[in-house]
Tab-separated table of C-alpha atoms in Angstrom:
chain	number	residue	atom	x	y	z
O	26	LEU	CA	0.041	-0.137	-0.272
O	27	SER	CA	1.281	3.624	-1.008
O	28	LEU	CA	0.158	6.887	-1.994
O	29	VAL	CA	1.646	8.725	-5.123
O	30	ASP	CA	0.990	11.851	-6.821
O	31	GLU	CA	0.123	12.452	-10.470
O	32	ASN	CA	3.618	11.878	-11.554
O	33	GLY	CA	3.750	8.515	-9.586
O	34	ASP	CA	6.082	9.718	-6.861
O	35	ALA	CA	5.373	9.141	-3.257
O	36	VAL	CA	3.587	11.507	-1.029
O	37	GLY	CA	3.308	11.753	2.799
O	38	ALA	CA	0.905	12.768	5.635
O	39	GLY	CA	-1.379	15.735	4.642
O	40	VAL	CA	-1.257	15.094	0.890
O	41	LEU	CA	-3.969	13.699	-1.198
O	42	GLY	CA	-2.609	10.902	-3.216
O	43	LEU	CA	-3.712	7.950	-5.530
O	44	LEU	CA	-3.790	4.915	-3.349
O	45	LEU	CA	-1.714	1.882	-4.910
O	46	SER	CA	-1.817	-1.778	-3.696
O	47	ASN	CA	0.883	-4.007	-5.223
O	48	GLY	CA	1.628	-1.360	-8.112
O	49	GLY	CA	-2.151	-0.990	-9.108
O	50	THR	CA	-5.111	1.123	-8.164
O	51	VAL	CA	-7.750	0.293	-5.386
O	52	CYS	CA	-11.315	0.271	-6.279
O	53	ASP	CA	-13.849	2.193	-4.068
O	54	ASP	CA	-16.516	-0.648	-3.946
O	55	ASP	CA	-17.352	-1.205	-0.252
O	56	PHE	CA	-14.875	1.620	0.843
O	57	THR	CA	-15.934	3.520	3.909
O	58	ASP	CA	-14.010	6.022	6.398
O	59	ASN	CA	-13.010	2.737	8.291
O	60	SER	CA	-11.275	1.435	4.987
O	61	ALA	CA	-9.353	4.917	4.808
O	62	ASP	CA	-8.339	5.015	8.564
O	63	ALA	CA	-7.168	1.160	8.502
O	64	ILE	CA	-5.157	1.633	5.157
O	65	CYS	CA	-3.485	4.845	6.719
O	66	LYS	CA	-2.798	3.182	9.861
O	67	GLU	CA	-1.406	0.000	8.001
O	68	MET	CA	0.804	2.655	6.363
O	69	GLY	CA	2.026	3.897	9.498
O	70	TYR	CA	-0.067	7.136	9.621
O	71	PHE	CA	-2.483	8.108	12.546
O	72	GLY	CA	-5.442	7.769	10.393
O	73	GLN	CA	-7.275	9.410	7.389
O	74	MET	CA	-8.083	13.033	6.922
O	75	SER	CA	-10.202	12.620	3.650
O	76	TRP	CA	-10.705	10.359	0.763
O	77	SER	CA	-12.387	10.414	-2.533
O	78	SER	CA	-12.617	8.523	-5.836
O	79	GLY	CA	-12.219	9.232	-9.544
O	80	ASP	CA	-10.355	9.125	-12.746
O	81	ASN	CA	-8.329	12.358	-12.006
O	82	TRP	CA	-4.718	11.634	-13.237
O	83	ALA	CA	-3.320	10.346	-16.520
O	84	ILE	CA	-1.199	7.668	-14.886
O	85	GLN	CA	-4.279	5.746	-13.739
O	86	ALA	CA	-4.993	4.525	-17.379
O	87	GLY	CA	-1.567	2.672	-17.466
O	88	LEU	CA	-2.269	0.991	-14.140
O	89	GLU	CA	-4.094	-2.184	-13.530
O	90	ILE	CA	-6.845	-2.190	-10.845
O	91	THR	CA	-5.311	-4.699	-8.064
O	92	LEU	CA	-7.564	-4.357	-4.935
O	93	ASP	CA	-11.528	-3.921	-4.611
O	94	ASP	CA	-14.077	-4.465	-2.024
O	95	VAL	CA	-12.089	-3.258	0.809
O	96	ALA	CA	-14.653	-3.591	3.683
O	97	CYS	CA	-13.539	-2.736	7.215
O	98	SER	CA	-15.587	-3.215	10.311
O	99	SER	CA	-13.366	-0.877	12.275
O	100	GLY	CA	-10.237	1.364	11.413
O	101	GLU	CA	-7.845	-1.645	11.831
O	102	TRP	CA	-6.564	-3.504	8.827
O	103	SER	CA	-7.048	-6.800	10.773
O	104	SER	CA	-10.899	-6.114	10.523
O	105	CYS	CA	-10.873	-5.801	6.757
O	106	SER	CA	-11.684	-7.990	3.905
O	107	PHE	CA	-10.865	-7.395	0.340
O	108	ALA	CA	-10.753	-8.991	-3.122
O	109	PHE	CA	-7.930	-9.031	-5.736
O	110	VAL	CA	-10.319	-9.285	-8.544
O	111	ASP	CA	-12.145	-6.235	-9.565
O	112	ASP	CA	-15.334	-5.302	-11.443
O	113	CYS	CA	-14.438	-1.719	-11.643
O	114	SER	CA	-13.217	1.330	-13.805
O	115	HIS	CA	-10.642	3.783	-13.250
O	116	GLY	CA	-13.304	6.165	-12.201
O	117	GLU	CA	-13.814	4.195	-8.961
O	118	ASP	CA	-9.912	4.738	-8.084
O	119	VAL	CA	-9.535	5.614	-4.510
O	120	PHE	CA	-7.643	8.884	-3.495
O	121	LEU	CA	-6.475	8.984	0.107
O	122	GLN	CA	-5.286	11.676	2.454
O	123	CYS	CA	-3.647	10.344	5.756
O	124	GLU	CA	-2.492	12.217	8.892
């Protein structure tokens, strides 16, 4: 899991970035504030500040969608279920801002 800017460069806390998993994008199906918190914490941040989805940057078109259905019952990664197959378009790619 990582966050990148529109050039594919890593971003840190306080910056809205494209969420990547294993080099591909993450679809927003079942994605909630719990999912955002869990992913931010899993990456070493305190939690999420905001998240959104959309086909916003040119780099998205060149990436596979590698994670979908990230459903979390709490803000902890251990509470999450997810799928490695997707039924999504890049218009559903998750953008995440961690703190």
